[in-house]
Amino acid sequence: MRSVKSKDTKPELLIRGLLHRVGYRFRLHRNDLPGKPDIVFPSRRKVIFVHGCFWHGHPCKRGDRLPKSNASYWSAKITRNKLRDRKAVSELQQSGWSVLTIWECQVRDHDRLLNRISKFLMTE
């Protein structure tokens, strides 16, 4: 568990690299915002969360499985993570921020990912 990182994960670094390459500038892990978003665009009031499928309970092939040992612990942990994520998104939206969640499994197709992020950043 100690080796599992909460920031600077491979999917997050890949997304940050793509954004930087096309000219977007951003802030990272703002402590003063609910949920401590991974990528923050303060002037646009937009944030991006990059979630690991397993840790945040995504219904994809990778996220929709539990370890065989200590399954009750993991089920409860993932449920708590999902609740915490929903609460953070709700608080951000109530404060006037727009939120985009990108899942680990969505990072493979770079063109599609960049298109999705660009659309998110261009909308009011």
Tab-separated table of N, CA and C in Angstrom:
chain	number	residue	atom	x	y	z
A	1	MET	N	0.825	-1.199	0.000
A	1	MET	CA	0.000	0.000	0.000
A	1	MET	C	0.863	1.253	0.000
A	2	ARG	N	2.007	1.207	0.624
A	2	ARG	CA	2.862	2.376	0.719
A	2	ARG	C	3.362	2.810	-0.661
A	3	SER	N	3.490	1.867	-1.575
A	3	SER	CA	4.016	2.203	-2.900
A	3	SER	C	2.946	2.777	-3.825
A	4	VAL	N	1.684	2.745	-3.430
A	4	VAL	CA	0.601	3.295	-4.238
A	4	VAL	C	0.602	4.813	-4.081
A	5	LYS	N	0.755	5.509	-5.205
A	5	LYS	CA	0.870	6.960	-5.164
A	5	LYS	C	-0.497	7.624	-5.301
A	6	SER	N	-0.649	8.784	-4.662
A	6	SER	CA	-1.896	9.538	-4.797
A	6	SER	C	-1.746	10.672	-5.803
A	7	LYS	N	-0.511	11.023	-6.131
A	7	LYS	CA	-0.296	12.036	-7.164
A	7	LYS	C	0.914	11.649	-7.996
A	8	ASP	N	0.996	12.275	-9.159
A	8	ASP	CA	2.063	11.973	-10.128
A	8	ASP	C	2.024	10.517	-10.588
A	9	THR	N	0.818	9.991	-10.791
A	9	THR	CA	0.659	8.636	-11.311
A	9	THR	C	0.935	8.654	-12.812
A	10	LYS	N	1.140	7.502	-13.405
A	10	LYS	CA	1.426	7.439	-14.846
A	10	LYS	C	0.311	8.064	-15.685
A	11	PRO	N	-0.974	7.725	-15.425
A	11	PRO	CA	-2.030	8.364	-16.219
A	11	PRO	C	-2.043	9.885	-16.052
A	12	GLU	N	-1.818	10.344	-14.840
A	12	GLU	CA	-1.810	11.788	-14.584
A	12	GLU	C	-0.653	12.466	-15.323
A	13	LEU	N	0.531	11.879	-15.262
A	13	LEU	CA	1.687	12.447	-15.955
A	13	LEU	C	1.471	12.477	-17.458
A	14	LEU	N	0.848	11.441	-17.996
A	14	LEU	CA	0.573	11.398	-19.426
A	14	LEU	C	-0.380	12.524	-19.824
A	15	ILE	N	-1.439	12.715	-19.053
A	15	ILE	CA	-2.413	13.770	-19.347
A	15	ILE	C	-1.759	15.140	-19.233
A	16	ARG	N	-0.979	15.343	-18.205
A	16	ARG	CA	-0.295	16.621	-18.038
A	16	ARG	C	0.645	16.886	-19.204
A	17	GLY	N	1.340	15.863	-19.667
A	17	GLY	CA	2.236	16.020	-20.812
A	17	GLY	C	1.476	16.408	-22.071
A	18	LEU	N	0.353	15.734	-22.320
A	18	LEU	CA	-0.470	16.073	-23.489
A	18	LEU	C	-0.961	17.516	-23.418
A	19	LEU	N	-1.454	17.918	-22.256
A	19	LEU	CA	-1.970	19.282	-22.087
A	19	LEU	C	-0.866	20.311	-22.284
A	20	HIS	N	0.276	20.053	-21.734
A	20	HIS	CA	1.384	20.999	-21.829
A	20	HIS	C	1.856	21.121	-23.278
A	21	ARG	N	1.905	20.000	-23.986
A	21	ARG	CA	2.355	19.986	-25.380
A	21	ARG	C	1.476	20.840	-26.292
A	22	VAL	N	0.169	20.874	-26.003
A	22	VAL	CA	-0.729	21.669	-26.857
A	22	VAL	C	-0.942	23.080	-26.319
A	23	GLY	N	-0.218	23.437	-25.254
A	23	GLY	CA	-0.208	24.822	-24.814
A	23	GLY	C	-1.030	25.179	-23.601
A	24	TYR	N	-1.691	24.217	-22.970
A	24	TYR	CA	-2.463	24.522	-21.763
A	24	TYR	C	-1.523	24.621	-20.568
A	25	ARG	N	-1.806	25.589	-19.702
A	25	ARG	CA	-1.050	25.738	-18.462
A	25	ARG	C	-2.021	25.562	-17.294
A	26	PHE	N	-1.534	24.999	-16.215
A	26	PHE	CA	-2.428	24.590	-15.126
A	26	PHE	C	-1.676	24.549	-13.817
A	27	ARG	N	-2.417	24.349	-12.761
A	27	ARG	CA	-1.870	24.148	-11.425
A	27	ARG	C	-2.149	22.708	-11.009
A	28	LEU	N	-1.400	22.238	-10.023
A	28	LEU	CA	-1.536	20.853	-9.584
A	28	LEU	C	-1.971	20.765	-8.127
A	29	HIS	N	-2.867	19.823	-7.843
A	29	HIS	CA	-3.197	19.392	-6.482
A	29	HIS	C	-3.448	20.550	-5.517
A	30	ARG	N	-4.396	21.398	-5.847
A	30	ARG	CA	-4.694	22.549	-4.990
A	30	ARG	C	-5.335	22.090	-3.685
A	31	ASN	N	-4.646	22.317	-2.592
A	31	ASN	CA	-5.123	21.903	-1.264
A	31	ASN	C	-6.370	22.648	-0.827
A	32	ASP	N	-6.571	23.848	-1.359
A	32	ASP	CA	-7.691	24.667	-0.909
A	32	ASP	C	-9.006	24.316	-1.603
A	33	LEU	N	-8.982	23.362	-2.527
A	33	LEU	CA	-10.205	22.926	-3.220
A	33	LEU	C	-10.640	21.559	-2.710
A	34	PRO	N	-11.951	21.324	-2.635
A	34	PRO	CA	-12.439	20.010	-2.188
A	34	PRO	C	-11.919	18.882	-3.078
A	35	GLY	N	-11.454	17.829	-2.478
A	35	GLY	CA	-10.977	16.668	-3.221
A	35	GLY	C	-9.570	16.803	-3.736
A	36	LYS	N	-8.952	17.979	-3.589
A	36	LYS	CA	-7.578	18.218	-4.040
A	36	LYS	C	-7.409	17.747	-5.493
A	37	PRO	N	-8.074	18.431	-6.441
A	37	PRO	CA	-8.052	17.992	-7.843
A	37	PRO	C	-6.640	17.835	-8.398
A	38	ASP	N	-6.479	16.883	-9.322
A	38	ASP	CA	-5.172	16.601	-9.898
A	38	ASP	C	-4.682	17.746	-10.782
A	39	ILE	N	-5.571	18.297	-11.600
A	39	ILE	CA	-5.207	19.367	-12.526
A	39	ILE	C	-6.239	20.485	-12.382
A	40	VAL	N	-5.753	21.718	-12.207
A	40	VAL	CA	-6.640	22.857	-11.957
A	40	VAL	C	-6.335	23.971	-12.952
A	41	PHE	N	-7.399	24.510	-13.557
A	41	PHE	CA	-7.311	25.664	-14.448
A	41	PHE	C	-8.027	26.814	-13.747
A	42	PRO	N	-7.317	27.574	-12.885
A	42	PRO	CA	-7.971	28.574	-12.044
A	42	PRO	C	-8.723	29.646	-12.823
A	43	SER	N	-8.150	30.149	-13.909
A	43	SER	CA	-8.806	31.237	-14.645
A	43	SER	C	-10.094	30.770	-15.321
A	44	ARG	N	-10.176	29.499	-15.647
A	44	ARG	CA	-11.371	28.940	-16.289
A	44	ARG	C	-12.339	28.352	-15.265
A	45	ARG	N	-11.897	28.225	-14.023
A	45	ARG	CA	-12.661	27.580	-12.949
A	45	ARG	C	-13.067	26.158	-13.348
A	46	LYS	N	-12.060	25.414	-13.797
A	46	LYS	CA	-12.263	24.027	-14.217
A	46	LYS	C	-11.194	23.158	-13.573
A	47	VAL	N	-11.610	21.947	-13.214
A	47	VAL	CA	-10.679	20.990	-12.613
A	47	VAL	C	-10.830	19.629	-13.287
A	48	ILE	N	-9.747	18.879	-13.233
A	48	ILE	CA	-9.748	17.521	-13.769
A	48	ILE	C	-9.250	16.583	-12.686
A	49	PHE	N	-10.020	15.525	-12.453
A	49	PHE	CA	-9.594	14.442	-11.588
A	49	PHE	C	-9.156	13.288	-12.483
A	50	VAL	N	-8.028	12.671	-12.176
A	50	VAL	CA	-7.563	11.484	-12.891
A	50	VAL	C	-7.662	10.330	-11.896
A	51	HIS	N	-8.621	9.442	-12.139
A	51	HIS	CA	-8.901	8.360	-11.192
A	51	HIS	C	-8.405	7.019	-11.715
A	52	GLY	N	-7.835	6.243	-10.816
A	52	GLY	CA	-7.507	4.861	-11.105
A	52	GLY	C	-8.788	4.033	-11.053
A	53	CYS	N	-8.979	3.176	-12.025
A	53	CYS	CA	-10.231	2.418	-12.126
A	53	CYS	C	-10.492	1.548	-10.898
A	54	PHE	N	-9.479	0.850	-10.415
A	54	PHE	CA	-9.675	-0.012	-9.256
A	54	PHE	C	-9.984	0.803	-8.008
A	55	TRP	N	-9.187	1.815	-7.736
A	55	TRP	CA	-9.282	2.562	-6.480
A	55	TRP	C	-10.564	3.361	-6.349
A	56	HIS	N	-11.145	3.742	-7.469
A	56	HIS	CA	-12.338	4.590	-7.417
A	56	HIS	C	-13.587	3.883	-7.932
A	57	GLY	N	-13.488	2.573	-8.168
A	57	GLY	CA	-14.661	1.758	-8.472
A	57	GLY	C	-15.303	2.013	-9.815
A	58	HIS	N	-14.489	2.197	-10.862
A	58	HIS	CA	-15.038	2.378	-12.207
A	58	HIS	C	-15.624	1.055	-12.703
A	59	PRO	N	-16.751	1.094	-13.423
A	59	PRO	CA	-17.375	-0.163	-13.856
A	59	PRO	C	-16.741	-0.783	-15.099
A	60	CYS	N	-15.458	-0.545	-15.336
A	60	CYS	CA	-14.776	-1.167	-16.476
A	60	CYS	C	-14.194	-2.516	-16.036
A	61	LYS	N	-13.557	-3.197	-16.949
A	61	LYS	CA	-12.995	-4.518	-16.675
A	61	LYS	C	-12.008	-4.482	-15.502
A	62	ARG	N	-11.163	-3.460	-15.481
A	62	ARG	CA	-10.141	-3.376	-14.439
A	62	ARG	C	-10.721	-2.937	-13.085
A	63	GLY	N	-11.684	-2.036	-13.126
A	63	GLY	CA	-12.215	-1.490	-11.894
A	63	GLY	C	-13.325	-2.299	-11.270
A	64	ASP	N	-13.918	-3.193	-12.032
A	64	ASP	CA	-15.082	-3.937	-11.555
A	64	ASP	C	-14.684	-5.303	-11.003
A	65	ARG	N	-13.606	-5.326	-10.244
A	65	ARG	CA	-13.167	-6.585	-9.632
A	65	ARG	C	-12.609	-6.284	-8.252
A	66	LEU	N	-12.729	-7.238	-7.389
A	66	LEU	CA	-12.195	-7.107	-6.035
A	66	LEU	C	-11.178	-8.213	-5.792
A	67	PRO	N	-10.174	-7.936	-4.984
A	67	PRO	CA	-9.242	-9.003	-4.623
A	67	PRO	C	-9.973	-10.117	-3.876
A	68	LYS	N	-9.503	-11.327	-4.038
A	68	LYS	CA	-10.145	-12.466	-3.376
A	68	LYS	C	-9.893	-12.456	-1.868
A	69	SER	N	-8.723	-11.982	-1.462
A	69	SER	CA	-8.440	-11.931	-0.026
A	69	SER	C	-8.895	-10.590	0.543
A	70	ASN	N	-9.511	-10.650	1.682
A	70	ASN	CA	-9.970	-9.465	2.397
A	70	ASN	C	-10.968	-8.630	1.572
A	71	ALA	N	-11.862	-9.307	0.895
A	71	ALA	CA	-12.807	-8.653	-0.020
A	71	ALA	C	-13.706	-7.649	0.681
A	72	SER	N	-14.112	-7.927	1.901
A	72	SER	CA	-15.000	-6.999	2.599
A	72	SER	C	-14.291	-5.663	2.871
A	73	TYR	N	-13.009	-5.716	3.227
A	73	TYR	CA	-12.234	-4.499	3.445
A	73	TYR	C	-12.184	-3.670	2.164
A	74	TRP	N	-11.836	-4.321	1.051
A	74	TRP	CA	-11.686	-3.597	-0.212
A	74	TRP	C	-13.012	-3.044	-0.709
A	75	SER	N	-14.064	-3.788	-0.522
A	75	SER	CA	-15.383	-3.312	-0.926
A	75	SER	C	-15.756	-2.049	-0.157
A	76	ALA	N	-15.531	-2.073	1.145
A	76	ALA	CA	-15.837	-0.903	1.974
A	76	ALA	C	-14.949	0.274	1.607
A	77	LYS	N	-13.672	0.017	1.358
A	77	LYS	CA	-12.739	1.083	1.010
A	77	LYS	C	-13.139	1.753	-0.299
A	78	ILE	N	-13.455	0.969	-1.304
A	78	ILE	CA	-13.828	1.532	-2.606
A	78	ILE	C	-15.145	2.291	-2.498
A	79	THR	N	-16.068	1.790	-1.698
A	79	THR	CA	-17.327	2.500	-1.471
A	79	THR	C	-17.065	3.860	-0.820
A	80	ARG	N	-16.189	3.882	0.180
A	80	ARG	CA	-15.825	5.168	0.817
A	80	ARG	C	-15.180	6.118	-0.188
A	81	ASN	N	-14.312	5.586	-1.050
A	81	ASN	CA	-13.670	6.419	-2.068
A	81	ASN	C	-14.706	7.037	-3.002
A	82	LYS	N	-15.683	6.227	-3.418
A	82	LYS	CA	-16.727	6.724	-4.313
A	82	LYS	C	-17.544	7.831	-3.646
A	83	LEU	N	-17.886	7.631	-2.383
A	83	LEU	CA	-18.636	8.650	-1.647
A	83	LEU	C	-17.829	9.940	-1.512
A	84	ARG	N	-16.559	9.806	-1.185
A	84	ARG	CA	-15.687	10.969	-1.052
A	84	ARG	C	-15.569	11.714	-2.392
A	85	ASP	N	-15.463	10.965	-3.491
A	85	ASP	CA	-15.379	11.578	-4.821
A	85	ASP	C	-16.651	12.354	-5.148
A	86	ARG	N	-17.800	11.735	-4.893
A	86	ARG	CA	-19.081	12.417	-5.173
A	86	ARG	C	-19.222	13.696	-4.359
A	87	LYS	N	-18.820	13.620	-3.090
A	87	LYS	CA	-18.894	14.794	-2.217
A	87	LYS	C	-18.000	15.915	-2.736
A	88	ALA	N	-16.784	15.588	-3.145
A	88	ALA	CA	-15.846	16.598	-3.653
A	88	ALA	C	-16.384	17.250	-4.930
A	89	VAL	N	-16.911	16.443	-5.840
A	89	VAL	CA	-17.468	16.980	-7.094
A	89	VAL	C	-18.642	17.895	-6.794
A	90	SER	N	-19.508	17.473	-5.897
A	90	SER	CA	-20.667	18.278	-5.528
A	90	SER	C	-20.242	19.620	-4.931
A	91	GLU	N	-19.294	19.593	-4.020
A	91	GLU	CA	-18.820	20.826	-3.386
A	91	GLU	C	-18.167	21.758	-4.409
A	92	LEU	N	-17.402	21.192	-5.321
A	92	LEU	CA	-16.770	22.014	-6.355
A	92	LEU	C	-17.820	22.665	-7.251
A	93	GLN	N	-18.803	21.882	-7.678
A	93	GLN	CA	-19.846	22.423	-8.556
A	93	GLN	C	-20.663	23.498	-7.845
A	94	GLN	N	-20.942	23.311	-6.575
A	94	GLN	CA	-21.676	24.316	-5.813
A	94	GLN	C	-20.868	25.604	-5.668
A	95	SER	N	-19.541	25.497	-5.743
A	95	SER	CA	-18.673	26.662	-5.646
A	95	SER	C	-18.407	27.305	-7.003
A	96	GLY	N	-19.038	26.771	-8.051
A	96	GLY	CA	-18.892	27.368	-9.380
A	96	GLY	C	-17.793	26.783	-10.242
A	97	TRP	N	-17.248	25.641	-9.873
A	97	TRP	CA	-16.214	24.983	-10.656
A	97	TRP	C	-16.848	23.919	-11.554
A	98	SER	N	-16.272	23.739	-12.734
A	98	SER	CA	-16.664	22.636	-13.615
A	98	SER	C	-15.680	21.497	-13.399
A	99	VAL	N	-16.192	20.272	-13.419
A	99	VAL	CA	-15.377	19.110	-13.072
A	99	VAL	C	-15.402	18.091	-14.200
A	100	LEU	N	-14.227	17.572	-14.549
A	100	LEU	CA	-14.097	16.473	-15.501
A	100	LEU	C	-13.338	15.355	-14.805
A	101	THR	N	-13.879	14.143	-14.881
A	101	THR	CA	-13.191	12.979	-14.324
A	101	THR	C	-12.701	12.124	-15.476
A	102	ILE	N	-11.431	11.826	-15.465
A	102	ILE	CA	-10.838	10.958	-16.479
A	102	ILE	C	-10.396	9.685	-15.770
A	103	TRP	N	-10.822	8.561	-16.333
A	103	TRP	CA	-10.492	7.265	-15.750
A	103	TRP	C	-9.231	6.711	-16.392
A	104	GLU	N	-8.533	5.916	-15.639
A	104	GLU	CA	-7.289	5.288	-16.078
A	104	GLU	C	-7.476	4.547	-17.409
A	105	CYS	N	-8.614	3.891	-17.590
A	105	CYS	CA	-8.847	3.115	-18.810
A	105	CYS	C	-9.100	4.000	-20.032
A	106	GLN	N	-9.361	5.286	-19.835
A	106	GLN	CA	-9.639	6.205	-20.942
A	106	GLN	C	-8.384	6.904	-21.456
A	107	VAL	N	-7.253	6.619	-20.871
A	107	VAL	CA	-6.026	7.337	-21.195
A	107	VAL	C	-5.327	6.772	-22.428
A	108	ARG	N	-5.662	5.584	-22.835
A	108	ARG	CA	-4.942	4.923	-23.930
A	108	ARG	C	-5.074	5.639	-25.273
A	109	ASP	N	-6.240	6.127	-25.599
A	109	ASP	CA	-6.474	6.802	-26.876
A	109	ASP	C	-6.195	8.300	-26.703
A	110	HIS	N	-4.970	8.703	-27.029
A	110	HIS	CA	-4.522	10.072	-26.773
A	110	HIS	C	-5.329	11.114	-27.538
A	111	ASP	N	-5.618	10.854	-28.809
A	111	ASP	CA	-6.363	11.831	-29.616
A	111	ASP	C	-7.768	12.047	-29.053
A	112	ARG	N	-8.436	10.977	-28.739
A	112	ARG	CA	-9.787	11.069	-28.185
A	112	ARG	C	-9.773	11.784	-26.831
A	113	LEU	N	-8.777	11.458	-26.015
A	113	LEU	CA	-8.634	12.072	-24.700
A	113	LEU	C	-8.404	13.571	-24.819
A	114	LEU	N	-7.492	13.965	-25.680
A	114	LEU	CA	-7.191	15.388	-25.852
A	114	LEU	C	-8.394	16.140	-26.403
A	115	ASN	N	-9.130	15.521	-27.306
A	115	ASN	CA	-10.345	16.125	-27.851
A	115	ASN	C	-11.383	16.340	-26.740
A	116	ARG	N	-11.550	15.342	-25.899
A	116	ARG	CA	-12.510	15.445	-24.781
A	116	ARG	C	-12.115	16.553	-23.811
A	117	ILE	N	-10.841	16.631	-23.485
A	117	ILE	CA	-10.375	17.666	-22.556
A	117	ILE	C	-10.519	19.048	-23.183
A	118	SER	N	-10.175	19.171	-24.451
A	118	SER	CA	-10.278	20.466	-25.135
A	118	SER	C	-11.728	20.954	-25.166
A	119	LYS	N	-12.661	20.060	-25.448
A	119	LYS	CA	-14.077	20.424	-25.439
A	119	LYS	C	-14.491	20.896	-24.041
A	120	PHE	N	-14.040	20.190	-23.030
A	120	PHE	CA	-14.354	20.546	-21.647
A	120	PHE	C	-13.815	21.943	-21.319
A	121	LEU	N	-12.596	22.223	-21.735
A	121	LEU	CA	-11.975	23.503	-21.408
A	121	LEU	C	-12.556	24.666	-22.209
A	122	MET	N	-13.106	24.388	-23.381
A	122	MET	CA	-13.654	25.454	-24.232
A	122	MET	C	-15.090	25.832	-23.883
A	123	THR	N	-15.810	24.949	-23.222
A	123	THR	CA	-17.202	25.252	-22.889
A	123	THR	C	-17.261	26.220	-21.704
A	124	GLU	N	-18.304	26.994	-21.686
A	124	GLU	CA	-18.476	27.973	-20.589
A	124	GLU	C	-19.070	27.340	-19.383
